[in-house]
Amino acid sequence: MSALAQLAAGLASGAVEVVDLTHTLDPDFPVIILPPEFGQCARFRIEEISAYDHRGPAWKWHNIYMSEHTGTHFDAPSHWISGRDVANGAVDEIPIANFVGPVSVIDCSKEVAQNEDYELTPNVIESWEDRHGVIPEDSWVLMRTDWSKRSGADYLNMREDGPHSPGPTPEGIRYLVEKRNIRGFGTETVGTDAGQGVHYTPPYPAHFILHGAGKYGLQCLANLDLLPPTGAVLIAAPLKIRNGTGSPLRVLAMLEKS
Amino acid sequence: MTNPLPPPPKKDPQKRTVSPTLPPERRSRASLGLSAAAAEGRFMLQVCSACNTLQYPPRDACCNCLSVDLRWEDVSPSGELLAETTIRTSTNLYFRERTPWRSGSVKLDAGPVIICHVHGDVSPRSRVVLWNRLDRSGQGVILAVPEERTPDMEDDPQLRAMTCDPKHRRVLITDGRNANAPAIAEAFANAGAAMIFVGESETWRPNPQRAQLEAIPMVGVLPLDVTDTSSVRELAGEIGGKTDILVNNARFVRPGSVLARGDTGFAHNEIEVNYFGLMRLAQAFGPSMCARTADGVNSSAAWVNILSAYALMNFADYGCFSASNAAALSLSQSLRAEFRNSGLRLTNVFVGPTEDDWHQPLPPPKVQPQAVARSVIQGLRDGLEDVYCGDVAKDMIERFRAGPKILEREMTMGGAE
């Protein structure tokens, strides 16, 4: 049997399960908040064109409006100033093979439950590798925090000194990019960086280092608790937006049922 | 003496809601000067430029010298009640439903005798003041009231029929994040509003004014985002049938002219909130408010927009924002026409630069939140259509009337940032 035929058989039998790692595009889903004098990320908006009525008797459809970075979404290298000159840095230029690939999931959910500002450091990654093996080159790494189970004001967790949510330190992200040469990094929070990521050097290290090295970001992921530490395959194909710096996504993962 | 209006009983769900009826609307074009004055709460009459005769009712020519050079002037509203009667039946539907109705003749100190509505507290042959008010058809009519205020005089049924007094009414303030929201909510609480709903967008981020709002009596904070059609429709589904006064204070403002910005980003937000926001609210709340203008003591009464005075003439430092408000002003005129058949009043409160984050670098005078709140309440109590709040707005409308092109040239003197 060919590999694809095996996959199809696995999908049919349920031996291979497909899970949805995507939040619903909802007008009330939080987006990143920047100081108000800066341009802002558009919220998801939906307007009815017709609904089997005088505006169109037999059909229902909507116009939608959003940012490239609204909801569960993809960050391309050209999203960040460090990645502006990276070859194939826009979503329409990225080789499509990069949209499907293996994924490692680092479970930080217990620690994050105790510490909202939990940091992913090289030590954390090394100890994960001691248990699950070295992170393979050109693979996705996701930081599981169970943050996606939060809703409302707890999601951004905004206070007067800014948002508080977990994320990688500059050293942590450098470890993944420079030592492991990963394909990309994903989180359950509103960005790949920690809520307080602006205070690191460089500021927003995940964005700066990942995209500067031509790597990709995934954020606002959901259901990471359904994934095994290793062995799943991630499917995350952004819309083919000309010169797009990112795209809303339907992120799927395929995993083998034990 | 007027009997203080008791809070209305809860509505009997088996009773049909009374359909709105209107007093006669037809007027000559000359008479519309009276409505225009009433829209601002002014008592104005025609004065002949040739012979200085003051005349009432308004005509196309002077009753003394036939000159057609007639101007409208603010005149003293004082006079004396000559005769009065109480109408107990009428062939007109509107008055038939509202009898008994007092009416009389007043000799103005300034000259003319005027047939007018008469407040219940006016004694026979007493000194009176004439108020020029909009009736439910939106036309200027004259009401004689006692020279000195009487207790609870605003509860007189004839006066209340012409105003939009917040007492016992339920109010929706659309934007609890606007710096003026607490002051407006507080003013409604003090004015006797029965319930004060305050909309709050994006409950997923903190609203620093939340605690302040919730400490005000009668206030309930509910989710509402005027840029989100589903959110507006959902709230209208819940409280549209008991929104008697809607105050749209939602506003998106950033400084910047067209060239300084160089993109349409903030302009998009300005149009989404200031123009489409008003449209979404009107489409969701308008029909139920229009249907309830005759629904007893707490009938629906008014729709209030808070607009920038730069809706009248663009201020290029806030050029794109001004344009969005001009769009809202135009839309409000369409809504006025659409509300006419119901008698729902549309009030625009014009403000100059307001005391908030986005006008911080501008010099005073700036409109304080309390001043906006006072103007909103005053506009409702006097049943106005146009309220100019603060020195900048008052100055703008005066200059606008004196010569729009001159004002435009003045406002575009160069140097927009």
XYZ file of C-alpha atoms in Angstrom:
675
model
C 0.000 0.000 0.000
C 1.253 3.460 -0.847
C 1.834 5.945 1.936
C -1.215 7.979 0.921
C -3.398 4.887 0.625
C -2.285 3.928 4.123
C -3.142 7.394 5.339
C -6.561 7.247 3.701
C -7.211 3.853 5.276
C -6.096 5.183 8.655
C -8.400 8.186 8.342
C -11.298 5.923 7.344
C -10.749 3.483 10.165
C -10.141 6.171 12.772
C -6.580 5.006 13.402
C -5.549 8.468 12.219
C -7.534 11.198 13.893
C -7.871 14.784 12.676
C -8.206 17.427 15.363
C -9.093 21.089 14.981
C -6.651 23.521 16.585
C -8.674 26.587 15.545
C -10.814 29.096 17.422
C -14.108 30.117 15.836
C -13.913 33.461 14.018
C -16.196 35.445 16.295
C -16.598 39.249 16.369
C -15.969 39.157 20.100
C -12.712 37.161 19.962
C -9.811 39.209 21.397
C -7.102 40.653 19.179
C -3.775 42.114 20.176
C -4.072 45.606 21.661
C -1.392 48.164 20.807
C -1.041 51.698 22.172
C -4.027 53.531 20.664
C -2.013 55.995 18.578
C -0.733 53.030 16.513
C -2.740 51.347 13.794
C -4.867 48.558 15.253
C -5.622 44.985 14.303
C -9.124 44.777 12.842
C -11.593 42.658 14.757
C -13.474 39.991 12.837
C -16.659 41.469 11.370
C -19.407 39.827 9.378
C -22.293 41.445 7.468
C -25.118 39.575 5.829
C -25.378 40.117 2.045
C -28.634 38.207 1.788
C -30.435 35.429 3.618
C -32.975 33.858 1.242
C -34.789 37.192 1.134
C -35.403 40.209 -1.103
C -31.660 40.780 -1.276
C -31.135 37.346 -2.801
C -34.090 34.957 -2.727
C -32.402 31.555 -2.840
C -29.102 32.093 -1.136
C -27.451 33.263 2.048
C -23.976 34.759 2.216
C -21.850 37.189 4.197
C -19.116 39.715 3.663
C -16.350 39.352 6.191
C -13.693 41.791 7.291
C -10.647 41.196 9.428
C -6.906 41.637 9.738
C -4.355 39.141 8.468
C -3.666 38.660 12.177
C -7.206 38.119 13.533
C -8.196 34.901 15.275
C -6.128 31.736 14.914
C -3.531 32.919 12.424
C -0.210 32.518 10.658
C 2.695 34.985 10.935
C 4.958 35.140 7.875
C 8.551 36.420 8.099
C 7.609 39.723 6.439
C 5.325 40.470 9.427
C 8.357 41.680 11.382
C 10.995 44.272 10.556
C 13.710 41.650 11.094
C 12.176 39.503 8.355
C 11.374 42.159 5.803
C 14.222 41.140 3.474
C 13.889 37.391 3.966
C 13.450 35.504 0.685
C 9.896 34.176 0.202
C 8.820 36.052 3.327
C 5.192 36.683 2.353
C 2.373 34.141 2.630
C 1.949 33.888 -1.158
C 5.647 33.128 -1.617
C 6.229 30.520 1.072
C 6.850 27.051 -0.447
C 3.677 25.104 0.195
C 5.536 22.091 1.560
C 6.063 24.179 4.692
C 2.343 24.175 5.408
C 2.290 20.480 6.317
C 4.777 18.947 8.721
C 5.720 17.262 11.971
C 5.017 18.935 15.283
C 6.500 18.780 18.781
C 4.360 19.955 21.680
C 6.008 21.246 24.844
C 3.497 21.004 27.662
C 3.815 23.954 30.037
C 0.179 23.902 31.175
C 0.850 22.942 34.798
C 3.486 25.637 35.237
C 1.341 28.280 33.521
C -1.537 27.462 35.854
C 0.758 28.648 38.657
C 2.435 31.537 36.829
C 0.750 33.621 34.146
C 4.085 35.098 33.081
C 5.716 31.684 32.706
C 8.779 31.725 30.459
C 9.880 29.061 27.998
C 13.668 28.886 28.547
C 16.418 26.682 27.056
C 16.361 24.656 30.293
C 12.680 23.855 29.864
C 13.265 22.802 26.264
C 16.297 20.678 27.138
C 14.460 18.872 29.878
C 11.591 18.208 27.400
C 14.150 16.835 24.928
C 15.552 14.570 27.649
C 12.112 12.967 27.856
C 10.939 13.062 24.229
C 14.082 13.270 22.130
C 15.752 16.059 20.222
C 13.382 18.370 18.358
C 13.789 17.472 14.673
C 15.012 20.051 12.213
C 12.326 21.793 10.070
C 9.506 20.856 12.406
C 6.843 22.907 14.180
C 7.189 23.499 17.920
C 4.060 24.394 19.861
C 4.005 25.691 23.409
C 1.014 24.148 25.162
C -0.287 26.325 27.995
C -4.034 25.572 27.978
C -4.403 29.342 27.619
C -6.989 28.696 24.892
C -9.381 27.509 27.582
C -9.523 31.037 28.928
C -12.139 33.443 27.645
C -13.208 37.047 28.043
C -10.896 39.398 29.905
C -8.766 36.483 31.162
C -7.533 35.786 27.649
C -5.530 38.968 27.051
C -5.203 39.310 30.832
C -4.634 43.032 30.392
C -3.566 45.119 33.356
C -2.325 48.673 33.674
C 1.216 47.484 32.926
C 0.087 45.546 29.880
C -0.991 41.975 29.208
C 0.277 39.036 31.253
C 0.564 35.733 29.422
C 3.277 33.093 28.955
C 5.860 32.942 26.178
C 9.474 32.241 25.273
C 12.528 34.154 26.478
C 14.979 35.442 23.829
C 17.314 32.551 24.770
C 14.487 30.039 24.531
C 13.484 31.091 21.043
C 17.138 31.337 19.972
C 17.664 27.762 21.119
C 14.807 26.588 18.890
C 15.910 28.640 15.880
C 19.699 28.446 16.083
C 20.294 25.029 17.672
C 17.287 23.146 16.301
C 16.541 25.094 13.101
C 12.794 24.626 13.539
C 10.235 25.568 10.870
C 8.086 27.628 13.167
C 6.743 28.182 16.648
C 3.129 28.329 17.832
C 1.219 29.357 20.947
C -2.266 29.432 22.413
C -1.962 33.102 23.358
C -2.713 36.122 21.178
C 0.916 36.313 19.976
C 3.988 34.117 19.807
C 5.549 36.358 22.440
C 4.818 36.588 26.138
C 2.340 39.266 27.235
C 5.231 41.234 28.680
C 7.461 40.439 25.670
C 8.084 44.114 24.901
C 10.403 44.268 27.938
C 12.875 41.646 26.686
C 15.972 42.464 24.616
C 15.241 42.365 21.784
C 11.609 43.361 22.362
C 9.159 40.704 21.158
C 11.971 38.136 20.811
C 9.830 35.403 19.235
C 8.709 37.711 16.454
C 12.147 39.255 16.005
C 14.197 36.083 16.042
C 11.772 33.696 14.303
C 10.948 35.980 11.410
C 14.507 37.304 11.080
C 15.532 33.711 10.449
C 12.683 33.134 7.961
C 10.673 31.030 10.413
C 6.910 31.132 10.879
C 4.568 31.806 13.779
C 1.172 30.402 14.746
C -0.981 31.978 17.423
C -4.376 31.754 19.077
C -4.186 27.966 18.686
C -6.706 25.804 20.519
C -6.973 22.196 21.687
C -3.232 21.642 22.063
C -4.080 19.323 24.979
C -5.308 16.840 22.356
C -1.847 16.512 20.794
C 0.902 14.053 21.790
C 4.374 15.469 22.605
C 5.636 14.097 19.293
C 4.269 12.212 16.317
C 1.457 14.457 15.085
C 1.407 16.212 11.716
C 0.313 19.816 11.505
C -1.574 21.343 8.556
C -1.560 25.128 8.550
C -1.999 26.705 5.113
C -2.475 30.477 5.054
C -4.663 32.177 2.456
C -2.677 33.105 -0.642
C -2.704 36.848 -0.031
C -0.407 38.860 -2.320
C 2.432 40.160 -0.158
C 0.459 38.992 2.865
C 2.246 39.136 6.216
C -0.056 36.545 7.734
C -3.455 34.973 7.384
C -6.363 33.626 9.387
C -6.121 29.849 9.422
C -7.956 26.616 9.914
C -5.237 24.652 11.681
C -5.592 20.879 11.700
C -3.442 18.164 13.174
C -3.370 14.482 12.260
C -2.448 12.072 14.990
C -2.309 8.321 15.354
C -4.652 6.907 17.922
C -2.860 4.720 20.372
C -50.799 72.870 40.558
C -49.445 70.020 38.474
C -49.772 66.602 40.049
C -46.353 64.951 40.154
C -46.252 62.157 37.622
C -46.191 58.794 39.412
C -44.005 55.994 38.038
C -46.036 54.075 35.463
C -47.338 50.628 36.385
C -45.748 47.665 34.653
C -47.192 47.190 31.199
C -50.197 44.869 30.841
C -48.960 42.272 28.340
C -52.532 41.633 27.163
C -52.997 45.208 26.001
C -52.149 46.321 22.501
C -49.521 49.041 22.289
C -51.181 52.299 21.243
C -50.197 53.383 17.738
C -48.628 56.807 17.401
C -50.833 59.625 16.100
C -49.656 63.130 15.283
C -50.955 66.669 15.644
C -51.474 68.464 12.314
C -48.192 68.828 10.446
C -49.121 71.047 7.475
C -47.563 74.513 7.548
C -46.802 77.290 5.118
C -43.145 77.716 4.271
C -43.174 81.014 6.167
C -44.396 79.226 9.293
C -41.440 76.861 9.300
C -39.389 79.694 10.783
C -41.253 79.002 13.999
C -40.292 75.304 13.844
C -36.674 76.189 13.143
C -36.638 78.425 16.218
C -38.377 75.772 18.317
C -35.763 73.223 17.264
C -33.310 75.290 19.300
C -35.790 76.339 21.983
C -35.867 79.987 20.851
C -38.875 82.275 20.827
C -38.636 84.114 17.511
C -41.149 86.035 15.444
C -41.125 87.793 12.088
C -40.049 91.431 12.096
C -40.512 93.632 9.037
C -37.248 95.176 7.883
C -39.103 98.085 6.265
C -41.452 99.209 9.065
C -40.277 97.161 12.062
C -43.721 95.624 12.622
C -43.660 92.458 14.675
C -46.180 89.984 13.349
C -47.852 86.707 14.216
C -48.813 84.338 12.621
C -45.917 84.189 10.141
C -46.792 85.359 6.631
C -45.063 85.931 3.314
C -45.472 89.717 3.552
C -45.707 92.334 6.280
C -49.267 92.767 7.580
C -48.645 96.508 7.904
C -46.704 97.582 4.780
C -46.698 94.482 2.521
C -42.893 94.413 2.431
C -41.564 90.897 1.844
C -38.322 91.703 3.624
C -39.113 89.846 6.848
C -36.500 88.587 9.261
C -36.848 86.233 12.218
C -35.772 87.759 15.521
C -35.628 86.652 19.113
C -38.345 88.632 20.900
C -39.476 88.913 24.483
C -41.765 85.957 25.272
C -43.640 87.749 28.108
C -47.321 88.569 27.954
C -50.713 88.197 29.569
C -53.341 85.491 29.191
C -56.467 87.124 27.762
C -58.930 84.259 27.356
C -58.756 80.539 27.797
C -60.827 77.442 27.199
C -60.544 73.709 27.713
C -61.190 71.536 24.691
C -62.995 68.357 25.691
C -63.408 66.686 22.341
C -61.856 66.929 18.916
C -62.209 65.425 15.474
C -58.423 65.296 15.273
C -57.199 61.857 16.362
C -54.160 63.124 18.231
C -56.083 65.623 20.362
C -59.078 63.297 20.701
C -56.789 60.879 22.550
C -55.425 63.642 24.768
C -58.382 65.769 25.864
C -58.975 67.752 27.997
C -56.598 70.228 26.341
C -56.232 73.824 27.427
C -55.894 76.573 24.901
C -56.107 80.361 25.003
C -55.042 83.731 23.678
C -52.072 85.700 24.960
C -51.328 89.384 24.400
C -47.574 89.660 24.014
C -45.918 92.702 25.594
C -44.220 93.086 22.230
C -47.554 93.515 20.436
C -49.306 90.612 18.737
C -52.029 88.418 20.215
C -51.210 84.721 19.899
C -53.562 81.726 20.088
C -51.633 79.048 21.941
C -51.619 75.957 24.153
C -51.928 76.779 27.850
C -50.090 75.016 30.693
C -52.306 73.716 33.506
C -50.679 75.953 36.106
C -51.520 79.220 34.333
C -54.211 81.195 36.185
C -56.827 83.243 34.296
C -55.669 86.770 33.272
C -52.188 86.119 34.656
C -48.745 87.026 33.420
C -47.265 84.265 31.258
C -44.145 83.355 29.331
C -44.514 81.788 25.907
C -42.441 78.776 25.062
C -41.962 77.872 21.435
C -41.734 74.080 21.425
C -41.797 71.320 18.834
C -44.937 69.229 18.980
C -44.963 65.513 18.145
C -45.181 66.261 14.418
C -41.977 68.251 14.745
C -43.574 71.653 14.165
C -43.163 74.719 16.332
C -46.173 75.428 18.542
C -46.556 77.939 21.347
C -47.333 77.066 24.942
C -48.132 79.628 27.636
C -46.555 78.788 30.993
C -46.641 80.677 34.316
C -44.158 83.536 34.619
C -42.619 81.896 37.679
C -41.761 78.179 37.747
C -44.335 76.017 39.540
C -43.590 72.714 41.307
C -43.488 69.721 38.958
C -44.533 71.912 36.038
C -42.657 69.619 33.622
C -45.171 66.871 34.489
C -48.074 68.827 32.962
C -49.517 66.471 30.325
C -49.577 69.116 27.588
C -45.965 70.068 28.212
C -44.795 66.488 28.543
C -46.438 65.719 25.184
C -44.033 68.211 23.597
C -40.864 67.323 25.455
C -38.800 64.170 25.942
C -38.307 64.456 29.694
C -36.178 61.576 31.036
C -38.319 61.234 34.187
C -39.545 57.599 34.494
C -38.008 56.765 31.112
C -35.481 54.058 30.262
C -32.287 55.171 28.604
C -29.584 53.479 26.567
C -26.156 55.141 26.487
C -24.323 53.327 23.728
C -20.658 53.679 24.706
C -19.561 53.060 28.276
C -15.942 53.555 27.241
C -16.425 57.160 26.169
C -15.007 59.574 28.757
C -18.408 61.282 28.949
C -20.401 58.114 29.759
C -20.329 58.357 33.586
C -21.347 62.030 33.547
C -24.210 61.348 31.143
C -25.403 58.335 33.147
C -25.265 60.352 36.354
C -27.252 63.199 34.790
C -29.971 60.752 33.741
C -30.072 59.261 37.242
C -30.533 62.763 38.664
C -33.208 63.512 36.050
C -35.313 60.601 37.293
C -34.644 58.024 34.580
C -36.093 54.638 35.542
C -33.317 52.513 34.030
C -29.990 53.418 32.497
C -28.503 50.819 30.178
C -24.879 51.462 29.267
C -23.300 49.624 26.346
C -19.759 48.328 26.681
C -17.754 47.109 23.708
C -15.062 44.421 23.887
C -15.695 43.115 27.361
C -12.468 41.119 26.887
C -10.419 44.193 27.711
C -10.660 46.327 30.846
C -12.924 49.372 30.946
C -11.398 51.757 33.498
C -14.812 53.432 33.894
C -16.716 50.229 34.686
C -16.735 50.639 38.478
C -17.654 54.310 38.250
C -20.582 53.483 35.959
C -21.852 50.647 38.093
C -21.850 52.867 41.183
C -24.486 55.131 39.579
C -28.056 54.243 40.591
C -30.181 52.499 37.935
C -27.161 51.721 35.734
C -26.777 48.313 34.120
C -23.793 47.657 31.858
C -24.553 45.465 28.830
C -22.385 44.304 25.922
C -22.747 46.544 22.864
C -20.299 47.242 20.068
C -21.687 49.602 17.430
C -19.207 48.257 14.869
C -20.611 44.740 15.226
C -24.024 44.255 13.622
C -24.729 41.053 15.535
C -23.965 42.726 18.859
C -26.265 45.678 18.080
C -29.080 43.394 16.941
C -28.723 41.167 19.969
C -29.038 44.044 22.414
C -31.959 45.503 20.448
C -33.612 42.098 20.672
C -33.257 42.210 24.425
C -34.041 45.833 25.327
C -35.251 47.471 22.092
C -38.833 47.323 23.362
C -37.993 49.273 26.496
C -35.526 51.799 25.183
C -37.330 55.126 25.530
C -34.343 57.397 24.979
C -31.219 56.371 23.092
C -28.084 58.459 23.521
C -25.474 57.570 20.942
C -22.210 58.748 22.452
C -20.085 56.184 20.598
C -17.228 57.953 18.924
C -13.904 57.098 17.310
C -11.575 60.054 17.026
C -7.948 60.439 16.069
C -6.222 63.633 15.055
C -5.049 63.919 11.483
C -5.833 65.325 8.092
C -5.983 63.375 4.850
C -2.383 63.889 3.735
C -0.863 63.672 7.216
C -2.338 60.224 7.672
C -1.597 58.909 4.233
C -3.859 55.877 4.674
C -7.494 55.025 5.349
C -6.915 53.016 8.560
C -8.229 55.350 11.249
C -10.724 56.851 8.785
C -12.163 53.366 8.414
C -12.644 53.172 12.191
C -14.157 56.665 12.239
C -16.694 55.748 9.576
C -17.389 52.362 11.203
C -18.187 53.927 14.574
C -19.390 57.445 13.824
C -21.404 56.720 10.673
C -22.117 52.991 10.322
C -22.481 52.734 14.099
C -25.352 55.215 13.975
C -26.851 53.349 11.015
C -26.630 49.961 12.752
C -28.190 51.346 15.914
C -30.961 53.001 13.902
C -31.738 49.831 11.955
C -31.834 47.765 15.145
C -33.490 50.148 17.638
C -35.328 52.564 15.317
C -38.351 50.419 14.424
C -39.236 49.461 18.001
C -38.681 53.006 19.246
C -40.862 54.395 16.454
C -43.605 51.929 17.379
C -43.707 53.001 21.024
C -44.004 56.795 20.962
C -47.580 56.666 22.345
C -46.904 53.957 24.912
C -47.940 55.872 28.050
C -45.766 57.643 30.619
C -42.658 55.750 29.620
C -43.226 55.907 25.894
C -40.198 56.123 23.646
C -39.359 59.770 23.117
C -36.015 60.648 21.635
C -32.859 59.636 19.853
C -29.828 61.715 20.791
C -26.591 61.904 18.807
C -23.504 63.593 20.142
C -21.781 65.078 17.120
C -18.679 67.145 16.630
C -19.337 70.786 15.766
C -16.853 70.114 12.952
C -19.685 68.218 11.272
C -20.845 71.702 10.240
C -17.474 72.712 8.801
C -14.301 70.699 8.528
C -11.418 71.329 10.925
C -8.460 69.927 9.013
C -6.376 69.090 12.111
C -9.111 66.503 12.663
C -10.061 66.441 8.997
C -11.049 62.792 8.583
C -12.886 62.742 11.912
C -14.776 65.901 10.897
C -15.802 64.216 7.641
C -17.159 61.166 9.482
C -19.261 63.471 11.650
C -20.538 65.358 8.617
C -21.662 61.971 7.291
C -23.373 61.238 10.604
C -25.080 64.636 10.562
C -26.439 63.961 7.092
C -27.603 60.513 8.166
C -29.338 62.026 11.190
C -31.361 64.211 8.824
C -32.485 61.113 6.953
C -33.431 59.527 10.273
C -35.361 62.640 11.284
C -37.430 62.238 8.127
C -37.890 58.530 8.817
C -38.876 59.156 12.447
C -41.397 61.903 11.562
C -44.448 59.686 11.192
C -43.920 58.301 14.669
C -43.148 61.524 16.491
C -39.833 60.147 17.743
C -37.589 63.169 18.246
C -34.051 63.219 16.919
C -31.743 65.512 18.841
C -28.207 66.363 17.758
C -25.931 67.734 20.455
C -22.978 69.489 18.810
C -19.772 69.736 20.790
C -16.435 71.417 20.180
C -13.170 69.740 21.254
C -13.927 67.577 24.260
C -11.894 67.008 27.405
C -10.413 63.607 26.575
C -7.211 61.861 25.516
C -7.537 62.762 21.846
C -7.871 66.505 22.360
C -5.239 66.703 25.101
C -2.759 68.841 23.082
C -5.484 71.367 22.138
C -5.839 74.565 24.173
C -8.993 75.260 26.208
C -11.896 75.840 26.070
C -12.714 72.147 25.913
C -16.127 70.655 26.548
C -16.272 68.868 29.900
C -18.204 65.583 30.212
C -20.616 67.289 32.646
C -21.345 69.988 30.065
C -22.225 67.349 27.459
C -24.477 65.666 30.023
C -26.232 68.943 30.866
C -26.840 69.678 27.203
C -28.281 66.209 26.608
C -30.733 66.540 29.512
C -31.643 70.135 28.616
C -32.211 69.144 25.005
C -34.591 66.387 26.095
C -36.450 68.530 28.630
C -36.952 71.271 26.072
C -37.656 68.804 23.252
C -34.967 70.318 21.037
C -33.582 69.051 17.744
C -30.301 70.980 17.799
C -28.232 71.739 20.877
C -24.927 73.578 20.724
C -22.820 72.648 23.730
C -19.950 74.903 24.736
C -18.387 78.052 23.303
C -16.766 76.470 20.260
C -20.003 74.875 19.033
C -22.027 78.041 19.694
C -19.448 80.124 17.855
C -19.358 77.656 14.949
C -23.110 77.732 14.333
C -23.203 81.534 14.560
C -20.430 81.876 12.015
C -21.958 79.154 9.878
C -25.242 81.070 9.701
C -23.480 84.339 8.998
C -21.717 82.862 5.961
C -20.706 79.255 5.377
C -18.111 80.142 2.752
C -16.507 82.718 5.000
C -16.374 80.158 7.798
C -14.852 77.603 5.434
C -12.154 80.058 4.407
C -11.527 80.858 8.054
C -11.227 77.187 8.938
C -8.880 76.431 6.047
C -6.331 79.106 6.742
C -3.454 76.687 6.144
C -1.289 74.865 8.602
C -3.231 71.648 9.070
C -0.945 69.037 10.516
